[in-house]
């Protein structure tokens, strides 16, 4: 029977708490699932927001994780309800999973707001699923806890460890350089992805799992426990239990996703050598909850931070070793003990401060999680570059770059778009040498559309055969978190939005100075203005304006990379007020 206790303020009582016609209807239809009367006694209803999909292989084990979350919810006296949301898997979805991050976030937001849930457990894993679910839940400002699916076990090839994604880039370059044959290349497929879970490098999925933990939105150790480790399922159960308490306490996301939490996350990203994609995703999550992050926050907070996690693609190891070495709590403790955790008092989902969670966390392997005085990179983090080529910023990850190229002046070799690049890069007569700067246009949020992960353009085969392993590359695209190289990304504004990148021509001199945060096209202001004025509308026309549907909505409303690539109409928290009923 409905509980009539007026002190209970749970959202779900708006659906199930009355003895009238509406309460009848809401309860009756739910009862077709075999739910007894006593489950409608006013206990918290906890949604399990599930991105399970066989087309998102990284999240394909999520039905089992959901079962363990349900155990925890029931054990703590809650009422679990699992529901599916759009699952944007990185490996299959075309043109890029980034195109649908905002769509997934809208699905999550409206599914939460319109349904009788008092808190949610967000089951995330593959790259875009973590930011999408946090964005959607932040828009609702409801109690929420993240459970990621965990990384895959280490990949294996010929008895050696290989890392997801990173091995693909390395093996493909070796194939193009003639160092291995096609059979050797293809034989790595099965060994690279040999268990359930997300990419096992410090790519975007691992980075975003670490960001969720550093932000305080998951229980300690969530980021690193391997997907197939039994402790992943223990953590899922504990998270379900905790979600019930969070619903009762009213511990909403806005109490956790504070500016202090984002500043902690930016510092942690530098310490772990995290993905450049985190710049875009954290900005978008912050925008939803009402925290105004700036690109300069990445320099101010992430700069001068040693990278101490020695994981691919910047270092040597994989997520399995990271967990066995102590995982993110060990990193947080090392930062905190040295005064490098900006806000140790920031609140986390378990009701404790982030410092209270990690103050006794053990560090078990100094090679994987290095001491601060023996870092992998002394000055890690993500560098923001500005100049006449990127007036609204661009990013570069020094830990994944070649140190000798971080200050460089070279002549541009220009590709108008991805197709032009593919056609031209294999041309043996292309005028290019190791000092050239490869420039690709029209791969930004509007231009691609969706801002594909193509910024780490493969090098010209003729240079690979000469043993060249890296060159300066510049684009308005993103780069997979598993990739590496001296790659300038996220140039804003993008070429398709009339940015100066559109004006670059073959042979122009370009200067990159990472320490100075400078990216400069060496032509006069007048020449740059004249070139931009002479661009025809088709030069800067986003590819999808000729199409329709969701892509059209995307191109018309997506913000630039420095603003997080969210839709202009989604920025800002709209809260969890219960919509009017329809019966
Ligand atoms: Fe899904 Fe890497 S492709 S986590």
Coordinates of C-alpha atoms and ligand atoms in Angstrom, one line a residue:
X1 CA 0.0 0.0 0.0
X2 CA 1.2 3.6 -0.6
X3 CA 3.0 5.1 2.3
X4 CA 1.2 8.3 3.4
X5 CA 4.1 9.7 5.5
X6 CA 4.2 13.4 4.6
X7 CA 7.9 13.7 5.7
X8 CA 9.1 11.6 2.8
X9 CA 10.1 13.8 -0.1
X10 CA 11.3 11.3 -2.6
X11 CA 10.5 12.1 -6.2
X12 CA 9.0 8.7 -6.7
X13 CA 6.2 9.4 -4.3
X14 CA 4.9 11.8 -6.9
X15 CA 4.1 8.6 -9.0
X16 CA 3.5 5.9 -6.5
X17 CA 2.6 7.6 -3.2
X18 CA -1.0 8.5 -3.7
X19 CA -4.2 6.3 -3.2
X20 CA -6.0 8.0 -6.1
X21 CA -6.5 7.2 -9.8
X22 CA -3.0 8.3 -10.8
X23 CA -1.3 6.2 -8.1
X24 CA -3.4 3.3 -9.2
X25 CA -2.3 3.6 -12.8
X26 CA 1.4 4.1 -12.1
X27 CA 1.5 1.1 -9.7
X28 CA -0.8 -1.2 -11.7
X29 CA 1.3 -1.2 -14.9
X30 CA 4.5 -1.7 -12.9
X31 CA 2.9 -4.7 -11.2
X32 CA 2.8 -6.6 -14.5
X33 CA 6.5 -7.3 -13.8
X34 CA 5.5 -9.2 -10.7
X35 CA 6.2 -6.5 -8.2
X36 CA 4.4 -6.9 -4.8
X37 CA 2.5 -4.2 -2.9
X38 CA 5.1 -3.7 -0.3
X39 CA 7.7 -2.5 -2.8
X40 CA 5.6 0.6 -3.2
X41 CA 5.9 1.5 0.5
X42 CA 7.9 4.7 -0.2
X43 CA 11.4 3.1 -0.4
X44 CA 13.8 4.8 -2.7
X45 CA 13.6 3.8 -6.3
X46 CA 17.0 3.6 -7.9
X47 CA 17.4 3.7 -11.7
X48 CA 20.2 1.8 -13.3
X49 CA 21.0 3.6 -16.4
X50 CA 22.5 0.9 -18.6
X51 CA 24.6 1.5 -21.8
X52 CA 24.7 -2.3 -22.4
X53 CA 24.9 -3.1 -26.1
X54 CA 26.5 -5.9 -28.2
X55 CA 27.4 -3.1 -30.6
X56 CA 29.4 -1.5 -27.8
X57 CA 31.8 -4.4 -27.1
X58 CA 33.4 -2.5 -24.2
X59 CA 30.0 -2.4 -22.4
X60 CA 28.8 -5.8 -23.5
X61 CA 29.1 -7.3 -20.0
X62 CA 26.9 -4.7 -18.4
X63 CA 23.9 -6.9 -17.8
X64 CA 25.9 -8.9 -15.3
X65 CA 27.2 -5.7 -13.7
X66 CA 23.6 -4.5 -13.4
X67 CA 22.5 -7.6 -11.6
X68 CA 25.1 -6.9 -8.9
X69 CA 24.0 -3.3 -8.7
X70 CA 20.5 -4.6 -8.1
X71 CA 21.6 -6.8 -5.3
X72 CA 23.1 -3.9 -3.6
X73 CA 20.0 -1.7 -4.0
X74 CA 17.7 -4.4 -2.7
X75 CA 20.0 -5.2 0.2
X76 CA 19.9 -1.6 1.2
X77 CA 16.1 -1.4 1.1
X78 CA 15.7 0.2 -2.3
X79 CA 13.7 -0.7 -5.4
X80 CA 15.9 -1.2 -8.5
X81 CA 14.7 -0.4 -12.0
X82 CA 17.0 -0.9 -14.9
X83 CA 16.6 1.0 -18.1
X84 CA 18.5 1.2 -21.4
X85 CA 19.9 4.4 -22.8
X86 CA 21.7 5.1 -26.1
X87 CA 25.0 3.3 -26.2
X88 CA 27.7 5.0 -28.3
X89 CA 30.5 2.6 -28.8
X90 CA 33.7 4.0 -30.0
X91 CA 34.8 1.1 -32.2
X92 CA 31.8 0.6 -34.4
X93 CA 29.8 3.8 -34.6
X94 CA 30.2 5.9 -37.7
X95 CA 31.0 8.6 -38.5
X96 CA 32.3 9.0 -34.9
X97 CA 30.8 8.2 -31.5
X98 CA 31.4 11.8 -30.6
X99 CA 28.6 12.8 -32.9
X100 CA 26.1 11.1 -30.6
X101 CA 27.6 12.0 -27.2
X102 CA 25.1 14.9 -26.8
X103 CA 22.3 12.8 -28.2
X104 CA 23.0 10.1 -25.5
X105 CA 23.1 12.8 -22.9
X106 CA 19.7 14.1 -23.9
X107 CA 18.3 10.5 -23.8
X108 CA 19.7 10.1 -20.2
X109 CA 18.5 13.5 -19.1
X110 CA 14.9 13.0 -20.2
X111 CA 14.8 9.3 -19.1
X112 CA 15.8 10.4 -15.6
X113 CA 13.6 13.5 -15.4
X114 CA 10.5 11.8 -16.7
X115 CA 10.6 8.6 -14.7
X116 CA 10.0 7.8 -11.0
X117 CA 13.6 7.5 -9.9
X118 CA 15.1 9.0 -6.7
X119 CA 18.7 8.3 -7.6
X120 CA 20.6 6.7 -10.5
X121 CA 23.5 4.3 -10.9
X122 CA 25.3 5.2 -14.2
X123 CA 26.8 2.2 -15.9
X124 CA 29.4 3.6 -18.3
X125 CA 32.6 2.3 -19.9
X126 CA 33.4 3.1 -23.6
X127 CA 34.8 6.6 -24.2
X128 CA 31.7 8.7 -24.8
X129 CA 29.4 6.8 -22.4
X130 CA 30.9 8.2 -19.3
X131 CA 30.7 11.9 -20.2
X132 CA 27.3 11.4 -21.9
X133 CA 25.7 9.9 -18.7
X134 CA 27.3 12.4 -16.4
X135 CA 26.2 15.2 -18.6
X136 CA 22.6 13.9 -18.7
X137 CA 22.5 13.3 -14.9
X138 CA 24.1 16.6 -14.2
X139 CA 21.3 18.4 -16.2
X140 CA 18.9 16.7 -13.8
X141 CA 21.0 17.3 -10.7
X142 CA 19.8 14.0 -9.1
X143 CA 21.8 11.8 -6.8
X144 CA 24.0 9.7 -9.1
X145 CA 26.9 7.3 -8.8
X146 CA 29.1 6.1 -11.6
X147 CA 30.1 2.4 -12.1
X148 CA 32.3 1.9 -15.0
X149 CA 32.8 -1.5 -16.6
X150 CA 36.5 -1.7 -16.0
X151 CA 39.4 -2.2 -18.4
X152 CA 40.2 -5.3 -20.4
X153 CA 43.0 -7.6 -19.3
X154 CA 46.4 -6.9 -20.9
X155 CA 46.6 -7.7 -24.6
X156 CA 49.1 -10.3 -25.6
X157 CA 51.1 -10.7 -28.8
X158 CA 54.0 -13.3 -29.1
X159 CA 54.1 -13.5 -25.3
X160 CA 54.4 -9.7 -24.8
X161 CA 51.9 -7.2 -23.5
X162 CA 50.2 -5.0 -26.0
X163 CA 47.8 -2.1 -25.3
X164 CA 44.4 -1.5 -26.9
X165 CA 44.5 1.1 -29.7
X166 CA 48.1 2.0 -29.2
X167 CA 49.2 -1.4 -30.6
X168 CA 47.0 -0.7 -33.7
X169 CA 48.8 2.5 -34.4
X170 CA 52.2 1.0 -33.8
X171 CA 51.5 -2.2 -35.9
X172 CA 50.0 -0.2 -38.7
X173 CA 53.0 2.1 -38.9
X174 CA 55.3 -1.0 -38.9
X175 CA 53.2 -2.5 -41.7
X176 CA 53.4 0.7 -43.8
X177 CA 57.1 0.8 -43.2
X178 CA 57.5 -2.8 -44.4
X179 CA 58.7 -4.0 -41.0
X180 CA 55.9 -6.6 -40.7
X181 CA 53.6 -8.3 -43.2
X182 CA 49.8 -8.3 -43.4
X183 CA 49.5 -11.8 -41.7
X184 CA 51.5 -10.6 -38.7
X185 CA 49.4 -7.4 -38.5
X186 CA 46.1 -9.2 -38.5
X187 CA 47.2 -11.9 -36.1
X188 CA 47.3 -9.3 -33.3
X189 CA 43.5 -8.8 -33.4
X190 CA 42.4 -11.6 -31.0
X191 CA 45.2 -11.1 -28.6
X192 CA 44.7 -7.4 -28.2
X193 CA 41.1 -7.7 -27.1
X194 CA 41.0 -10.9 -25.1
X195 CA 38.5 -10.1 -22.3
X196 CA 35.4 -8.1 -21.5
X197 CA 36.1 -4.4 -20.7
X198 CA 37.3 -1.1 -22.1
X199 CA 40.6 -0.2 -23.7
X200 CA 43.4 -1.1 -21.2
X201 CA 45.7 1.8 -22.1
X202 CA 45.3 5.3 -20.5
X203 CA 43.1 6.1 -23.4
X204 CA 39.9 8.1 -23.2
X205 CA 37.8 5.4 -21.5
X206 CA 40.4 4.9 -18.7
X207 CA 40.9 8.6 -18.5
X208 CA 37.2 9.3 -18.1
X209 CA 36.9 6.5 -15.5
X210 CA 39.7 8.2 -13.6
X211 CA 38.0 11.6 -14.0
X212 CA 34.8 10.1 -12.6
X213 CA 36.7 8.9 -9.6
X214 CA 38.7 12.1 -9.2
X215 CA 35.5 14.2 -9.4
X216 CA 34.1 12.1 -6.5
X217 CA 31.3 10.6 -8.6
X218 CA 32.3 7.0 -8.0
X219 CA 33.5 4.8 -5.2
X220 CA 37.3 4.5 -4.7
X221 CA 39.0 2.1 -7.0
X222 CA 36.2 2.2 -9.6
X223 CA 38.5 3.4 -12.4
X224 CA 41.0 0.5 -12.5
X225 CA 39.5 -2.8 -11.3
X226 CA 39.7 -5.0 -14.4
X227 CA 36.3 -5.8 -16.0
X228 CA 36.6 -9.5 -15.2
X229 CA 38.0 -9.2 -11.7
X230 CA 35.4 -10.3 -9.1
X231 CA 36.1 -7.1 -7.2
X232 CA 34.4 -5.2 -10.0
X233 CA 31.2 -6.9 -9.1
X234 CA 31.7 -6.3 -5.4
X235 CA 32.1 -2.6 -6.2
X236 CA 28.9 -2.7 -8.3
X237 CA 27.0 -4.1 -5.4
X238 CA 28.4 -1.5 -3.0
X239 CA 27.6 1.3 -5.4
X240 CA 24.0 0.0 -5.6
X241 CA 23.8 0.1 -1.8
X242 CA 25.3 3.5 -1.6
X243 CA 22.8 4.9 -4.2
X244 CA 20.0 4.1 -1.8
X245 CA 21.6 6.1 0.9
X246 CA 22.3 8.9 -1.4
X247 CA 18.7 9.1 -2.4
X248 CA 17.7 9.3 1.3
X249 CA 20.4 12.0 2.0
X250 CA 19.5 14.0 -1.0
X251 CA 23.2 13.9 -2.1
X252 CA 22.7 15.4 -5.5
X253 CA 25.4 15.8 -8.2
X254 CA 25.7 19.6 -7.7
X255 CA 27.0 18.9 -4.2
X256 CA 29.8 16.8 -5.7
X257 CA 30.5 18.3 -9.1
X258 CA 31.8 21.6 -7.7
X259 CA 34.5 23.8 -9.1
X260 CA 36.8 22.2 -6.5
X261 CA 36.0 18.7 -7.9
X262 CA 36.9 19.8 -11.4
X263 CA 40.1 21.4 -10.3
X264 CA 41.1 18.1 -8.6
X265 CA 40.2 16.2 -11.8
X266 CA 42.4 18.5 -14.0
X267 CA 45.3 17.9 -11.7
X268 CA 44.7 14.2 -11.7
X269 CA 44.6 14.2 -15.5
X270 CA 48.1 15.6 -15.6
X271 CA 49.3 13.0 -13.0
X272 CA 47.9 10.1 -14.9
X273 CA 48.9 11.3 -18.4
X274 CA 45.3 11.4 -19.4
X275 CA 43.6 11.9 -22.7
X276 CA 43.2 15.2 -24.5
X277 CA 39.5 14.3 -24.9
X278 CA 39.1 15.0 -21.1
X279 CA 39.4 18.7 -21.9
X280 CA 36.2 18.6 -24.0
X281 CA 34.3 16.2 -21.8
X282 CA 35.0 18.0 -18.5
X283 CA 34.0 21.3 -20.0
X284 CA 30.7 19.8 -21.1
X285 CA 29.9 18.2 -17.8
X286 CA 30.9 21.4 -15.9
X287 CA 28.7 23.4 -18.2
X288 CA 25.7 21.2 -17.5
X289 CA 26.1 21.6 -13.7
X290 CA 26.8 25.3 -13.8
X291 CA 30.6 25.4 -13.3
X292 CA 32.5 27.7 -15.6
X293 CA 35.7 25.9 -16.6
X294 CA 38.2 27.7 -18.9
X295 CA 40.9 26.3 -21.1
X296 CA 43.4 28.3 -19.1
X297 CA 42.4 26.2 -16.0
X298 CA 44.3 23.3 -17.7
X299 CA 47.4 25.4 -17.8
X300 CA 46.9 26.9 -14.4
X301 CA 46.1 23.7 -12.5
X302 CA 47.4 20.9 -14.8
X303 CA 50.7 22.7 -15.6
X304 CA 53.8 21.9 -13.6
X305 CA 52.3 18.6 -12.5
X306 CA 54.5 15.6 -12.8
X307 CA 53.0 12.6 -14.7
X308 CA 53.6 9.7 -12.3
X309 CA 51.5 7.0 -13.9
X310 CA 53.7 5.1 -16.3
X311 CA 51.0 3.8 -18.7
X312 CA 50.7 3.5 -22.5
X313 CA 50.4 5.6 -24.6
X314 CA 52.8 7.9 -22.7
X315 CA 54.6 5.2 -20.7
X316 CA 55.0 1.4 -20.5
X317 CA 52.3 -0.4 -18.5
X318 CA 48.5 -1.1 -18.8
X319 CA 45.5 -0.7 -16.6
X320 CA 45.9 -4.2 -15.0
X321 CA 49.2 -3.1 -13.6
X322 CA 47.7 0.2 -12.5
X323 CA 45.1 -1.6 -10.4
X324 CA 47.7 -3.9 -8.9
X325 CA 49.9 -0.9 -8.1
X326 CA 47.2 0.7 -6.0
X327 CA 45.0 2.4 -8.7
X328 CA 43.8 6.0 -8.5
X329 CA 43.7 6.1 -4.7
X330 CA 47.5 5.6 -4.7
X331 CA 47.9 8.5 -7.1
X332 CA 45.6 10.7 -5.1
X333 CA 47.5 9.9 -1.9
X334 CA 50.8 10.8 -3.5
X335 CA 49.4 14.1 -4.8
X336 CA 47.7 14.9 -1.5
X337 CA 50.8 14.2 0.6
X338 CA 52.8 16.6 -1.5
X339 CA 50.2 19.3 -1.4
X340 CA 49.4 18.8 -5.1
X341 CA 45.7 17.8 -4.6
X342 CA 44.1 21.2 -4.9
X343 CA 41.0 20.5 -2.8
X344 CA 41.4 17.5 -0.4
X345 CA 38.1 18.3 1.3
X346 CA 36.0 17.9 -1.9
X347 CA 33.0 15.7 -1.2
X348 CA 32.5 12.3 -2.9
X349 CA 29.6 10.0 -3.4
X350 CA 30.3 7.9 -0.2
X351 CA 29.8 11.1 1.9
X352 CA 33.5 11.3 2.8
X353 CA 36.1 13.8 1.4
X354 CA 38.3 12.6 -1.4
X355 CA 41.3 12.8 1.0
X356 CA 39.6 10.8 3.7
X357 CA 39.0 8.1 1.1
X358 CA 42.7 7.8 0.1
X359 CA 44.8 9.0 3.0
X360 CA 45.9 5.4 3.8
X361 CA 45.8 4.0 0.2
X362 CA 48.9 1.8 -0.4
X363 CA 51.3 2.2 -3.3
X364 CA 52.4 -1.2 -4.3
X365 CA 54.6 -0.7 -7.4
X366 CA 56.8 2.4 -7.8
X367 CA 57.5 1.6 -11.4
X368 CA 53.8 1.9 -12.4
X369 CA 52.9 4.7 -10.0
X370 CA 56.1 6.5 -9.6
X371 CA 57.2 8.7 -6.7
X372 CA 56.7 12.4 -7.4
X373 CA 60.5 12.9 -7.5
X374 CA 60.9 10.2 -10.2
X375 CA 58.2 11.1 -12.6
X376 CA 57.6 9.8 -16.1
X377 CA 57.3 13.5 -17.3
X378 CA 58.4 16.2 -14.9
X379 CA 55.9 18.7 -16.3
X380 CA 52.9 16.7 -17.6
X381 CA 49.4 17.8 -18.3
X382 CA 47.8 19.2 -21.4
X383 CA 49.2 22.3 -23.0
X384 CA 46.9 25.0 -24.3
X385 CA 48.2 26.7 -27.4
X386 CA 47.1 30.1 -28.7
X387 CA 48.1 32.3 -31.5
X388 CA 46.8 33.6 -34.8
X389 CA 46.2 30.0 -35.9
X390 CA 44.1 29.1 -32.8
X391 CA 42.7 32.3 -31.3
X392 CA 40.3 30.3 -29.1
X393 CA 42.8 27.6 -28.3
X394 CA 44.2 24.3 -29.3
X395 CA 45.6 21.5 -27.2
X396 CA 48.7 19.3 -27.2
X397 CA 49.8 16.5 -24.8
X398 CA 53.5 16.8 -24.3
X399 CA 53.8 13.4 -22.6
X400 CA 52.8 11.7 -25.8
X401 CA 54.9 14.0 -28.1
X402 CA 58.6 14.0 -29.2
X403 CA 60.5 16.5 -26.9
X404 CA 62.6 17.7 -29.8
X405 CA 59.5 18.7 -31.8
X406 CA 57.8 20.7 -29.0
X407 CA 59.5 23.9 -30.4
X408 CA 59.4 23.7 -34.1
X409 CA 59.2 25.8 -37.3
X410 CA 58.2 24.0 -40.5
X411 CA 56.5 24.4 -43.8
X412 CA 52.8 23.4 -44.0
X413 CA 51.6 20.5 -46.1
X414 CA 47.9 21.0 -46.2
X415 CA 45.0 18.6 -46.5
X416 CA 41.6 20.2 -47.1
X417 CA 39.7 17.3 -45.4
X418 CA 40.1 13.7 -44.4
X419 CA 39.5 12.4 -47.9
X420 CA 42.1 14.8 -49.4
X421 CA 44.6 13.6 -46.7
X422 CA 44.0 9.9 -47.5
X423 CA 44.4 10.5 -51.2
X424 CA 47.5 12.7 -50.9
X425 CA 49.5 11.2 -48.1
X426 CA 50.4 8.1 -50.1
X427 CA 51.5 10.1 -53.1
X428 CA 55.2 9.4 -53.4
X429 CA 55.7 12.7 -55.2
X430 CA 54.3 14.7 -52.2
X431 CA 56.7 17.5 -51.3
X432 CA 57.2 16.6 -47.6
X433 CA 60.1 15.9 -45.3
X434 CA 60.5 15.3 -41.6
X435 CA 60.5 19.0 -40.8
X436 CA 57.2 19.6 -42.6
X437 CA 54.0 20.4 -40.6
X438 CA 51.0 18.3 -41.6
X439 CA 47.8 20.4 -41.5
X440 CA 44.3 18.9 -41.9
X441 CA 41.2 21.1 -42.1
X442 CA 37.5 20.5 -41.8
X443 CA 37.6 17.7 -39.2
X444 CA 36.2 19.8 -36.3
X445 CA 32.7 19.6 -34.6
X446 CA 30.8 21.0 -37.5
X447 CA 33.2 20.1 -40.3
X448 CA 33.4 16.3 -40.0
X449 CA 30.7 16.4 -38.3
X450 CA 31.3 15.2 -34.8
X451 CA 35.0 16.0 -34.6
X452 CA 36.5 12.6 -35.4
X453 CA 39.6 11.1 -33.8
X454 CA 41.8 11.6 -36.9
X455 CA 44.2 14.3 -35.7
X456 CA 47.1 11.8 -35.3
X457 CA 47.4 11.5 -39.1
X458 CA 49.6 8.7 -40.1
X459 CA 52.9 9.8 -41.6
X460 CA 53.7 9.7 -45.3
X461 CA 54.9 6.1 -46.1
X462 CA 58.0 7.3 -47.8
X463 CA 59.1 9.0 -44.5
X464 CA 58.1 6.0 -42.5
X465 CA 60.4 3.9 -44.7
X466 CA 63.2 6.4 -43.8
X467 CA 62.6 5.6 -40.1
X468 CA 60.8 8.9 -39.3
X469 CA 58.5 8.2 -36.4
X470 CA 56.9 11.6 -35.6
X471 CA 56.2 14.9 -37.2
X472 CA 54.2 18.0 -36.1
X473 CA 50.6 17.6 -37.0
X474 CA 47.9 20.2 -36.6
X475 CA 44.1 19.9 -37.1
X476 CA 40.7 20.8 -35.7
X477 CA 40.1 17.1 -35.0
X478 CA 40.4 15.1 -31.8
X479 CA 42.8 12.2 -31.2
X480 CA 42.2 8.8 -29.7
X481 CA 43.4 8.8 -26.1
X482 CA 45.4 5.7 -27.1
X483 CA 47.3 7.6 -29.7
X484 CA 50.6 9.5 -29.5
X485 CA 52.8 11.9 -31.4
X486 CA 53.4 15.7 -31.6
X487 CA 49.9 16.4 -32.5
X488 CA 48.1 19.7 -32.1
X489 CA 44.4 19.1 -31.7
X490 CA 41.0 20.9 -31.2
X491 CA 42.1 24.1 -33.1
X492 CA 39.3 26.6 -32.4
X493 CA 37.5 28.0 -34.2
X494 CA 37.5 25.2 -36.6
X495 CA 38.0 25.6 -40.4
X496 CA 34.4 24.8 -41.2
X497 CA 33.4 27.6 -38.8
X498 CA 35.6 30.2 -40.5
X499 CA 38.6 29.7 -38.3
X500 CA 42.1 30.7 -39.4
X501 CA 43.0 27.1 -40.0
X502 CA 41.0 27.4 -43.2
X503 CA 43.5 30.0 -44.5
X504 CA 46.6 27.8 -44.3
X505 CA 48.3 27.0 -47.7
X506 CA 51.0 24.6 -48.7
X507 CA 54.4 26.1 -48.0
X508 CA 53.3 28.5 -45.3
X509 CA 55.7 28.6 -42.3
X510 CA 54.1 27.5 -39.0
X511 CA 55.7 27.9 -35.5
X512 CA 54.9 25.7 -32.6
X513 CA 56.3 26.7 -29.2
X514 CA 54.8 24.4 -26.5
X515 CA 56.5 26.0 -23.6
X516 CA 55.3 29.5 -24.6
X517 CA 51.8 28.1 -25.5
X518 CA 52.1 29.5 -29.0
X519 CA 50.8 28.4 -32.4
X520 CA 51.6 30.8 -35.1
X521 CA 51.0 31.0 -38.9
X522 CA 53.8 33.2 -40.2
X523 CA 51.8 35.5 -42.5
X524 CA 50.8 39.1 -41.9
X525 CA 47.5 40.0 -40.2
X526 CA 46.4 41.6 -43.5
X527 CA 47.3 38.5 -45.5
X528 CA 45.4 36.3 -43.1
X529 CA 42.3 38.6 -43.2
X530 CA 42.5 38.7 -47.0
X531 CA 42.7 34.9 -47.3
X532 CA 39.8 34.4 -44.9
X533 CA 37.7 37.0 -46.7
X534 CA 38.3 35.2 -50.0
X535 CA 37.1 31.8 -48.8
X536 CA 34.0 30.7 -50.6
X537 CA 31.0 29.5 -48.8
X538 CA 31.8 25.9 -49.9
X539 CA 35.3 26.2 -48.5
X540 CA 33.8 26.5 -45.0
X541 CA 30.6 24.6 -45.5
X542 CA 30.1 21.8 -42.9
X543 CA 29.8 18.5 -44.6
X544 CA 26.4 17.7 -43.1
X545 CA 24.5 20.9 -43.9
X546 CA 23.6 19.0 -47.1
X547 CA 22.0 16.3 -45.0
X548 CA 19.3 16.5 -42.4
X549 CA 18.0 14.9 -39.3
X550 CA 20.1 14.7 -36.2
X551 CA 23.3 15.7 -38.0
X552 CA 21.6 18.9 -39.1
X553 CA 20.6 19.7 -35.5
X554 CA 24.2 18.9 -34.4
X555 CA 25.9 21.2 -36.9
X556 CA 23.4 24.0 -36.2
X557 CA 23.9 23.9 -32.4
X558 CA 27.2 22.3 -31.5
X559 CA 29.6 24.6 -29.7
X560 CA 33.3 24.8 -30.5
X561 CA 36.0 22.6 -28.8
X562 CA 36.9 25.2 -26.3
X563 CA 33.3 25.2 -25.1
X564 CA 33.1 21.4 -24.8
X565 CA 31.2 20.7 -28.0
X566 CA 27.9 20.6 -26.1
X567 CA 24.8 21.9 -27.8
X568 CA 24.1 25.6 -27.1
X569 CA 20.6 24.8 -25.8
X570 CA 21.8 22.1 -23.3
X571 CA 24.3 24.2 -21.3
X572 CA 23.0 24.8 -17.7
X573 CA 21.3 22.7 -15.2
X574 CA 17.5 22.3 -15.5
X575 CA 17.0 20.3 -12.3
X576 CA 14.9 17.3 -11.4
X577 CA 11.5 18.8 -10.8
X578 CA 8.9 16.2 -11.5
X579 CA 7.0 16.9 -14.8
X580 CA 3.2 17.2 -14.8
X581 CA 1.4 13.9 -14.9
X582 CA -0.6 13.0 -18.0
X583 CA -3.4 10.8 -16.6
Ligands
LIG1 FE1 35.6 1.3 -26.1 FE2 38.2 1.9 -26.3 S1 36.8 1.4 -27.9 S2 36.9 1.9 -24.6

